[in-house]
Coordinates of C-alpha atoms and ligand atoms in Angstrom, one line a residue:
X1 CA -13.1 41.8 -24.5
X2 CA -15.2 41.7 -21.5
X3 CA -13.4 43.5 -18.2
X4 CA -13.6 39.7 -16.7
X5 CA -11.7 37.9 -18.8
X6 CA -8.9 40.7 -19.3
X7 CA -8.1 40.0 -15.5
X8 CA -7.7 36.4 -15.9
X9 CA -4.2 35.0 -14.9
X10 CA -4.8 31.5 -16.5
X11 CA -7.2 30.4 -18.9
X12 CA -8.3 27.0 -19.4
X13 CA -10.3 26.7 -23.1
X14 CA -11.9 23.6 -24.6
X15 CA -12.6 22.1 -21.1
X16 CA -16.3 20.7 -20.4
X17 CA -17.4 21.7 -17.4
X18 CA -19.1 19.9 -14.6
X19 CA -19.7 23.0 -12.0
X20 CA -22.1 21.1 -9.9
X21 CA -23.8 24.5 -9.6
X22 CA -27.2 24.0 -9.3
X23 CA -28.3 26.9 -10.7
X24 CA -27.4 25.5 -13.9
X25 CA -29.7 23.0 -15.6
X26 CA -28.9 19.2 -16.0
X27 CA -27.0 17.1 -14.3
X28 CA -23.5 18.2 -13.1
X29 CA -24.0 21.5 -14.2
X30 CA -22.2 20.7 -17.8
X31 CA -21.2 23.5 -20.0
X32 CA -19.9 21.0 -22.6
X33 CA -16.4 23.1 -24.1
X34 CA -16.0 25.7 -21.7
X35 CA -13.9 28.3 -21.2
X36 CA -12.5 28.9 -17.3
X37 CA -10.5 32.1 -15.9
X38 CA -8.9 32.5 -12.7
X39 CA -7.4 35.3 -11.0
X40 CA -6.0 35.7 -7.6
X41 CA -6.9 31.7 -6.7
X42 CA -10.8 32.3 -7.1
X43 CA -13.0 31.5 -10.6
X44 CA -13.1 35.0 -12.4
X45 CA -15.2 33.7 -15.5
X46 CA -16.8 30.8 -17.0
X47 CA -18.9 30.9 -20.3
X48 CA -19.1 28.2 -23.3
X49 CA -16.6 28.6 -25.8
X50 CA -19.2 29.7 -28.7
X51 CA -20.2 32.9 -26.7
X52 CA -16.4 34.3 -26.7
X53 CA -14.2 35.5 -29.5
X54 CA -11.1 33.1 -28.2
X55 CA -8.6 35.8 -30.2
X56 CA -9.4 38.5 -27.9
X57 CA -8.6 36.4 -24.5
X58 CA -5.4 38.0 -22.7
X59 CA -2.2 35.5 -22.2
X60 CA -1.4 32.2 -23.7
X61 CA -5.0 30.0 -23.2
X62 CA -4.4 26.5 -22.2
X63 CA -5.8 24.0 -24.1
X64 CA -7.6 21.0 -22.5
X65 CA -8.1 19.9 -25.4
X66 CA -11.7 18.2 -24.2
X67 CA -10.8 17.1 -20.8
X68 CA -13.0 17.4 -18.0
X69 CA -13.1 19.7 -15.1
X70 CA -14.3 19.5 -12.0
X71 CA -14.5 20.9 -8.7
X72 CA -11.7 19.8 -5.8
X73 CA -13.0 16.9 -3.6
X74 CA -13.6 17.9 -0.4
X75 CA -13.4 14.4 2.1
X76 CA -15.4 16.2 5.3
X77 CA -15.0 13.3 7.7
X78 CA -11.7 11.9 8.6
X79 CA -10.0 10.7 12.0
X80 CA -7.2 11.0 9.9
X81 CA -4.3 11.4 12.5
X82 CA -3.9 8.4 14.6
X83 CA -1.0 6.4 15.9
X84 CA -1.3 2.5 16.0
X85 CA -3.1 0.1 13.6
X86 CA -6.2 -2.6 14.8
X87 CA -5.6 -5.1 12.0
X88 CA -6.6 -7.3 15.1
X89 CA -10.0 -6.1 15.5
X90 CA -10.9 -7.0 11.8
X91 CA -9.7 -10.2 12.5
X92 CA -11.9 -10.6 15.2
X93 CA -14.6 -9.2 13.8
X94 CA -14.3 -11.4 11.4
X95 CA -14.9 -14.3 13.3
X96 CA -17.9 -12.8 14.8
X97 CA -17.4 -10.3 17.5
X98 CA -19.2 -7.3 16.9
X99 CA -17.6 -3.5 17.0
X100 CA -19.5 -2.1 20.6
X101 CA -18.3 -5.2 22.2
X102 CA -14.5 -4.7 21.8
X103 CA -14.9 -0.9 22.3
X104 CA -16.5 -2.5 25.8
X105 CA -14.0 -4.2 26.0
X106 CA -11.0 -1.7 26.0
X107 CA -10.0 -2.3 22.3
X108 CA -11.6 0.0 19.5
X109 CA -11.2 3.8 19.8
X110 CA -9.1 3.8 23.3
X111 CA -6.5 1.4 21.8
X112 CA -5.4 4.0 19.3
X113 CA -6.1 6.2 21.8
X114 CA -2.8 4.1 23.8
X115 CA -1.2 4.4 21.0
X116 CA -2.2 8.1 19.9
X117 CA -0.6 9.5 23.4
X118 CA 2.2 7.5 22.9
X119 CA 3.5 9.4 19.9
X120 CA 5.1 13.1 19.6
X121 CA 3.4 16.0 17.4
X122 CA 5.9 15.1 14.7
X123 CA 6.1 11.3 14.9
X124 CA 1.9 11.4 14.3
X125 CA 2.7 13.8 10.9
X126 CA 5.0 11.6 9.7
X127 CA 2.3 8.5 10.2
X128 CA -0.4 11.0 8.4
X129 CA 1.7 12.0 5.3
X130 CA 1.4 8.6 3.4
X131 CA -2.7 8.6 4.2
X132 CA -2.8 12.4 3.5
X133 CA -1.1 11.8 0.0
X134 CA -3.4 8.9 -0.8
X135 CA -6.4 11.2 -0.7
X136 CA -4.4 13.9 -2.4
X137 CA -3.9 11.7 -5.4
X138 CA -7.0 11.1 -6.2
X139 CA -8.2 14.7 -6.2
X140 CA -8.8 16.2 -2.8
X141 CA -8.0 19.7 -2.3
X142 CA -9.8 20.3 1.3
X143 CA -10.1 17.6 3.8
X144 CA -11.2 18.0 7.4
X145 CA -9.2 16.1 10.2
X146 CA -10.8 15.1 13.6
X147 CA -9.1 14.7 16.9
X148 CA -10.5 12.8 19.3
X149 CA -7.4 9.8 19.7
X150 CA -5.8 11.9 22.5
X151 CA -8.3 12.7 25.1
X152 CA -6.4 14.8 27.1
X153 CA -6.1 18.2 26.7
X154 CA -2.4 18.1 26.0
X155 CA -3.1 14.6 23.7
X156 CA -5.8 16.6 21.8
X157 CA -4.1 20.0 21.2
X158 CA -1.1 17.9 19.6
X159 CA -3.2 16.2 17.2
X160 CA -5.4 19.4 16.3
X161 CA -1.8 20.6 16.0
X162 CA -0.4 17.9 13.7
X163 CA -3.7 18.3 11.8
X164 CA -2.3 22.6 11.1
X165 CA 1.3 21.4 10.1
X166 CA 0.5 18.8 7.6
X167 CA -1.9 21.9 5.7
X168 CA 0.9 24.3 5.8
X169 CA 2.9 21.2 4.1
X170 CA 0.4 19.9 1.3
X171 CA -1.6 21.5 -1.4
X172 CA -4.5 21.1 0.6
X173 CA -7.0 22.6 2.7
X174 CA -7.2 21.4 6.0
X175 CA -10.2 22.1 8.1
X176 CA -9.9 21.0 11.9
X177 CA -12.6 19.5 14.5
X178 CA -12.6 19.4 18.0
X179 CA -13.5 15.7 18.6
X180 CA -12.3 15.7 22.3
X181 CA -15.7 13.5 23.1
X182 CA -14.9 10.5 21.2
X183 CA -14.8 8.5 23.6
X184 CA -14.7 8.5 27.9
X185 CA -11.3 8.6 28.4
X186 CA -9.8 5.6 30.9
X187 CA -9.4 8.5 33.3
X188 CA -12.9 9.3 33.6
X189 CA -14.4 5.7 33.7
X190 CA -17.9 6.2 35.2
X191 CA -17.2 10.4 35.2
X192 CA -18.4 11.0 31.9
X193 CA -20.0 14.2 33.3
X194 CA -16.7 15.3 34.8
X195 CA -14.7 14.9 31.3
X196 CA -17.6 17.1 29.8
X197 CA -16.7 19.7 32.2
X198 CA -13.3 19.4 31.5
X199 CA -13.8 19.7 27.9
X200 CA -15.9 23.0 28.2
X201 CA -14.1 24.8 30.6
X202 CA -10.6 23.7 30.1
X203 CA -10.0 22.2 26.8
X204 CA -12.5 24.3 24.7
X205 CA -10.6 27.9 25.7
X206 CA -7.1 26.4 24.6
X207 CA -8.2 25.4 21.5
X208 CA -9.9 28.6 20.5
X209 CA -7.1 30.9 22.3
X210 CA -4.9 28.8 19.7
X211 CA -6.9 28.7 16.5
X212 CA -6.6 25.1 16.4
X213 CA -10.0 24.1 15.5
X214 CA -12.4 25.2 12.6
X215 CA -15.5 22.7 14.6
X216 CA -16.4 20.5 17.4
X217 CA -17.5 17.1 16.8
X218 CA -19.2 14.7 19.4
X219 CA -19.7 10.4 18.7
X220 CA -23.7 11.3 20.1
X221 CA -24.4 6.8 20.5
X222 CA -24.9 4.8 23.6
X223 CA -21.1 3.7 24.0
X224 CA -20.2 7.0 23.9
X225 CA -21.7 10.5 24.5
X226 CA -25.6 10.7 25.8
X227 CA -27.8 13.8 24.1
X228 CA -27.7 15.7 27.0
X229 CA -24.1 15.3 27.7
X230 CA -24.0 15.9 23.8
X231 CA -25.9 19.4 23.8
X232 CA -24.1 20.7 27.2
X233 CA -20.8 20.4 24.5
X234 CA -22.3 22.4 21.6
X235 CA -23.8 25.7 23.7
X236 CA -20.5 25.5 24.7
X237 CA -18.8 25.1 21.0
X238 CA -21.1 27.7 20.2
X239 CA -20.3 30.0 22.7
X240 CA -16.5 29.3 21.1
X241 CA -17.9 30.2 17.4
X242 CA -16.8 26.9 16.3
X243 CA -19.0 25.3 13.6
X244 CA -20.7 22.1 15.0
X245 CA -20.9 18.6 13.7
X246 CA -22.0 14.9 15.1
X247 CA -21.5 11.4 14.5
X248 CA -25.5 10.4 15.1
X249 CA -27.5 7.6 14.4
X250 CA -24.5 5.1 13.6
X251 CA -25.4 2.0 16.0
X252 CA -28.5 3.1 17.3
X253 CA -30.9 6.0 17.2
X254 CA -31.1 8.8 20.3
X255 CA -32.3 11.5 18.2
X256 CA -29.0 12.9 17.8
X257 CA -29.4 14.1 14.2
X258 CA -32.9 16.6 15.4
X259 CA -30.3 17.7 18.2
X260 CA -27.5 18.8 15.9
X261 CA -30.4 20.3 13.6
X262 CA -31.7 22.3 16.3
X263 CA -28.4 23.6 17.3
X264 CA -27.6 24.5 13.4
X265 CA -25.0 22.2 13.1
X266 CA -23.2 22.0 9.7
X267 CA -23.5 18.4 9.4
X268 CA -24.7 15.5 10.9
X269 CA -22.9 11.7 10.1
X270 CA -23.6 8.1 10.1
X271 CA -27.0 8.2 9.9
X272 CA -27.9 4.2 9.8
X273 CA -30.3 4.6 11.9
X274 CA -31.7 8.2 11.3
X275 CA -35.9 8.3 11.7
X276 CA -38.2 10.2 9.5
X277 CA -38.2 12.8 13.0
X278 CA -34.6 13.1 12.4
X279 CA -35.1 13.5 8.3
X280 CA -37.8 16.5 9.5
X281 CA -35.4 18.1 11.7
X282 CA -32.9 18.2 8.8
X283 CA -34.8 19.5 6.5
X284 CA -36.0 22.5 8.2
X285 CA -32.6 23.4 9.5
X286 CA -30.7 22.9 6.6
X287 CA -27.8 20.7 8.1
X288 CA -26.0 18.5 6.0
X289 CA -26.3 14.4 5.7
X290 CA -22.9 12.6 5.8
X291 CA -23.2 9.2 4.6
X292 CA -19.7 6.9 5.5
X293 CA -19.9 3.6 3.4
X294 CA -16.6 2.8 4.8
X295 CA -17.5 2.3 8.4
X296 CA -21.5 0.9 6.8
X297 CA -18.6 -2.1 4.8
X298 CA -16.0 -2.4 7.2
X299 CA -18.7 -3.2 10.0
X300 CA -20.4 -5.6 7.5
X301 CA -24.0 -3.2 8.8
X302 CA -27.2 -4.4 7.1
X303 CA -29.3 -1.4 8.1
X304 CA -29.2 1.3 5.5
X305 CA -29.2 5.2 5.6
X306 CA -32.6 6.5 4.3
X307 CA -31.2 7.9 0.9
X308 CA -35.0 7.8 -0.8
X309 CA -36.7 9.8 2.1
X310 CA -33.7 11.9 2.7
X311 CA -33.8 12.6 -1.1
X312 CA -37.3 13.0 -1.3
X313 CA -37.2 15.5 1.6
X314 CA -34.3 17.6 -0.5
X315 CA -31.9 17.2 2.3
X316 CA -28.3 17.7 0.7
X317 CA -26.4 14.2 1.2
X318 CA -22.6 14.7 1.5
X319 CA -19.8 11.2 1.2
X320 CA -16.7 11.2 3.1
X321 CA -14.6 8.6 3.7
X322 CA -14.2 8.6 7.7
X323 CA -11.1 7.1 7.5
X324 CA -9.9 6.1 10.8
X325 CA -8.1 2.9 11.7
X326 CA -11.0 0.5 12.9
X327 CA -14.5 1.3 11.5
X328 CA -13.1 2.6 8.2
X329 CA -9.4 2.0 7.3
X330 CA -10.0 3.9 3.8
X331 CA -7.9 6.5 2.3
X332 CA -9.8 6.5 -1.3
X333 CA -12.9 9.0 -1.6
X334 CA -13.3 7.9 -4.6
X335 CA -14.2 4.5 -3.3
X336 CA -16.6 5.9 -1.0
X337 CA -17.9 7.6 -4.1
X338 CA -18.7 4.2 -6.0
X339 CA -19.5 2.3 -2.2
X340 CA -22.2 5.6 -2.0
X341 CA -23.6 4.5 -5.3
X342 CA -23.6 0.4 -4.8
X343 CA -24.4 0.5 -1.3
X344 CA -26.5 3.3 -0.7
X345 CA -28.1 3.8 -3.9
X346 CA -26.9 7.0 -4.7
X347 CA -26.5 8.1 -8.3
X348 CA -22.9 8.9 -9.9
X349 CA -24.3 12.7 -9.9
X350 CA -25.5 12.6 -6.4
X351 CA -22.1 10.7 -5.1
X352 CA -20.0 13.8 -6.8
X353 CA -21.9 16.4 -5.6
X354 CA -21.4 14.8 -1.7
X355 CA -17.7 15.1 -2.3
X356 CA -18.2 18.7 -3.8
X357 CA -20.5 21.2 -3.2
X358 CA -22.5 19.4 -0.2
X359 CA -19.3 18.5 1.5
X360 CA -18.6 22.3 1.4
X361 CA -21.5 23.2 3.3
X362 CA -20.8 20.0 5.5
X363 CA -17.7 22.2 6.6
X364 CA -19.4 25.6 6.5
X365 CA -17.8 26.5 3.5
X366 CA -20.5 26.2 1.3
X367 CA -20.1 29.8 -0.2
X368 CA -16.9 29.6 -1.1
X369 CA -15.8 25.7 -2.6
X370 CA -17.7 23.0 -3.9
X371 CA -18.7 24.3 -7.2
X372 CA -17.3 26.3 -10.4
X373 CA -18.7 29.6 -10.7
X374 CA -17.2 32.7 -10.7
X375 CA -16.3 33.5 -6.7
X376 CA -15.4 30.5 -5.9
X377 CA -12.1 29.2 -4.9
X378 CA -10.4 27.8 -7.8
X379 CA -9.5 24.1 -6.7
X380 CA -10.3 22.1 -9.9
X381 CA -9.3 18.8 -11.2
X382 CA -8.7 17.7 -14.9
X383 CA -10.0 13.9 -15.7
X384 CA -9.2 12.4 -19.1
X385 CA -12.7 10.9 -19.1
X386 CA -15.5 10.8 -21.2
X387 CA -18.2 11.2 -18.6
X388 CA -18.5 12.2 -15.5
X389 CA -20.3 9.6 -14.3
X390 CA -16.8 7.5 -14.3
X391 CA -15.7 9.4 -11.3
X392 CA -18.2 7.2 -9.4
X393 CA -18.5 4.4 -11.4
X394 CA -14.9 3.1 -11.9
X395 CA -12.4 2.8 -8.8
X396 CA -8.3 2.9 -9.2
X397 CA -8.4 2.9 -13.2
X398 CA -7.6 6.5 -13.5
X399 CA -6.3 9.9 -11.4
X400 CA -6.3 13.2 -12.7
X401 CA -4.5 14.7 -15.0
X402 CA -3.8 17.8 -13.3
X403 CA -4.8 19.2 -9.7
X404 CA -5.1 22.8 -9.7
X405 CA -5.4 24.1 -5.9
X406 CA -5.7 27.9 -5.2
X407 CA -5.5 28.7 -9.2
X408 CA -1.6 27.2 -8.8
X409 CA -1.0 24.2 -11.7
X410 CA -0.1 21.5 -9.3
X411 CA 3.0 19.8 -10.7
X412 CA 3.9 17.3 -7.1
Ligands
NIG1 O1 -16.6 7.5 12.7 N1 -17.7 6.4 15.4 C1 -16.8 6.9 16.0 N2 -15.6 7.2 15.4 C2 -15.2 6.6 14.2 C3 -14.6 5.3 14.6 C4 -13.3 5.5 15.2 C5 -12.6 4.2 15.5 O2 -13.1 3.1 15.4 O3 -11.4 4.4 15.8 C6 -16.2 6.5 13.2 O4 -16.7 5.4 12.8
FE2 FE1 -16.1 9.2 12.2

């Protein structure tokens, strides 16, 4: 038998295949009753049942028995860490006032931020878990988590912090971002420069000196963060070595996404209001498109992201859920999967592939998750379906059968 397959700690036979690997023809990448090894947590070998003599394999095979298998989801946009709830603000939404006017207000990010500070390291985990195992459920294996509800430096090195703890607890990888410019901080009303400062020179070294971020994030949108404020924070993220990312174009356009593209970030997100200059700027730089149906539905928005242009332009298009508790109170990436599809126009295929192997690159890990081939971690998820195409097209009838996270059966 082929040195590959000898190797193999686990083998899964009689399992179709959707690697997303675009190297592969068709949609999904199918091989339709595959054969998968793993060894040491990573993909070893992959090949269609027909081309191997299944006697020769090393070990007890397990039999799928015609299941699918995917890759992991990866949700790259979350605020997932956040004390609080805003219930209220729905309400009043509801009856007409819109989402900048109650972050004017006082209400919207800085009342979580109130209620962020208000909470110890621990007491914000324990508030994560039940979101965190929501997501888990339904088939994420690598999730990023934002800060950016403290807005001090203490407030924001607790939550980047929590964010560590709750991946050494789950099956899950947990990729941090810097998102200390969420917001002006009540501190720094009419300062906004001065809490940029304090953000480069102070906050920034802490983080890195404790490995507690993986990125740096920055809301880029006229209630917020202005470009130039913006760019001053990523030469100095970049000067850090942390990956960059950017909420741009959500309520407004101020050429936020072109920014982020010229400064290589991984991704940028939102994108309501992105402009074919924006689309231009993605393209040649490669950064990633995160769409968030969540905040697009929870903000009753009309104005859509530009999925034909951004598609016609070849510009990879990752999903996330941005869950965070006003714009988008939504633990289910699988919803934002099928709100990807009904609201945005997105195929089934192209909704998977933005929780898979274009949410990789939207967290700079684009070599190494997001797809099966052999290399690749081996975070994989068995569906009893018959398609793949269910994954986006049905919400809450099904979970997987199995999780398998780092090559480990997951039995929680
Ligand atoms: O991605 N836009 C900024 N941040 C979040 C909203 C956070 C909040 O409302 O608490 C978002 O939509
Ligand atoms: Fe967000």
């Amino acid at each position: 038998m082929h040195p590959p397959w000898q190797q193999c700690e686990q083998i899964w036979i009689n399992a179709n295949l959707a690697t997303m690997d675009p190297q592969r023809p068709g949609p999904y990448g199918i091989v339709e009753q595959g054969v998968i090894g793993i060894c040491r947590g990573r993909i070893r070998a992959l090949a269609p049942m027909t081309e191997l003599d299944l006697s020769a394999l090393p070990g007890q095979p397990i039999d799928a028995g015609g299941a699918w298998l995917t890759p992991g989801l990866i949700d790259s946009h979350t605020h997932l860490i956040w004390g609080g709830q805003r219930s209220d603000e729905f309400t009043r939404r509801l009856a007409g006032a819109d989402y900048a006017e109650i972050a004017r207000d006082g209400g919207g990010i800085l009342a979580t931020v109130r209620a962020t500070r208000a909470l110890s390291e621990r007491e914000l985990i324990t508030r994560a878990r039940p979101r965190l195992r929501a997501l888990l459920n339904e088939g994420v294996t690598t999730v990023e988590i934002k800060s950016g509800y403290g807005l001090t430096c203490d407030d924001e090195l607790k939550i980047l912090r929590a964010a560590r703890a709750l991946g050494e607890e789950f099956p899950v990888r947990v990729r941090t971002t810097l998102l200390a410019a969420h917001a002006v901080p009540p501190e720094f009303i009419g300062r906004a420069d001065d809490y940029v400062e304090l953000i480069c020179e102070r906050l920034l070294p802490k983080v890195t000196a404790e490995g507690l971020a993986d990125a740096m994030d920055v809301f880029c949108e006229s209630i917020a963060f202005d470009p130039q404020q913006t760019e001053r924070l990523l030469l100095s993220a970049r000067r850090h070595d942390l990956g960059l990312k950017l909420h741009a174009e959500q309520l407004g356009n101020s050429g936020a996404a072109a920014l982020g593209a010229r400064h290589g970030a991984w991704s940028v997100d939102h994108l309501e209001h992105l402009d074919n200059e924006g689309i231009a700027a993605l393209k040649s730089s490669g950064t990633v498109a995160t769409l968030l149906p969540g905040a697009f539905y929870f903000l009753r928005e009309t104005r859509r992201p530009p999925v034909p242009e951004l598609r016609k332009q070849q510009v990879s298009i990752a999903l996330a859920t941005d869950l965070n508790p006003g714009s988008s109170p939504l633990a289910s990436l699988r919803l934002a999967m099928n709100m990807g599809c009904v609201l945005f126009g997105l195929s089934p295929e192209e909704a998977l592939a933005g929780v898979t192997r274009h949410a990789a690159r939207a967290l700079g890990l684009g070599d190494q998750l997001g797809i099966l081939a052999p290399g690749y971690r081996a975070d994989m998820l068995l569906w009893e379906i018959d398609h793949p195409d269910q994954l986006a097209a049905e919400v809450g009838t099904f979970a997987p059968r199995q999780r398998i996270f780092a090559g480990e059966i997951d039995h929680a």
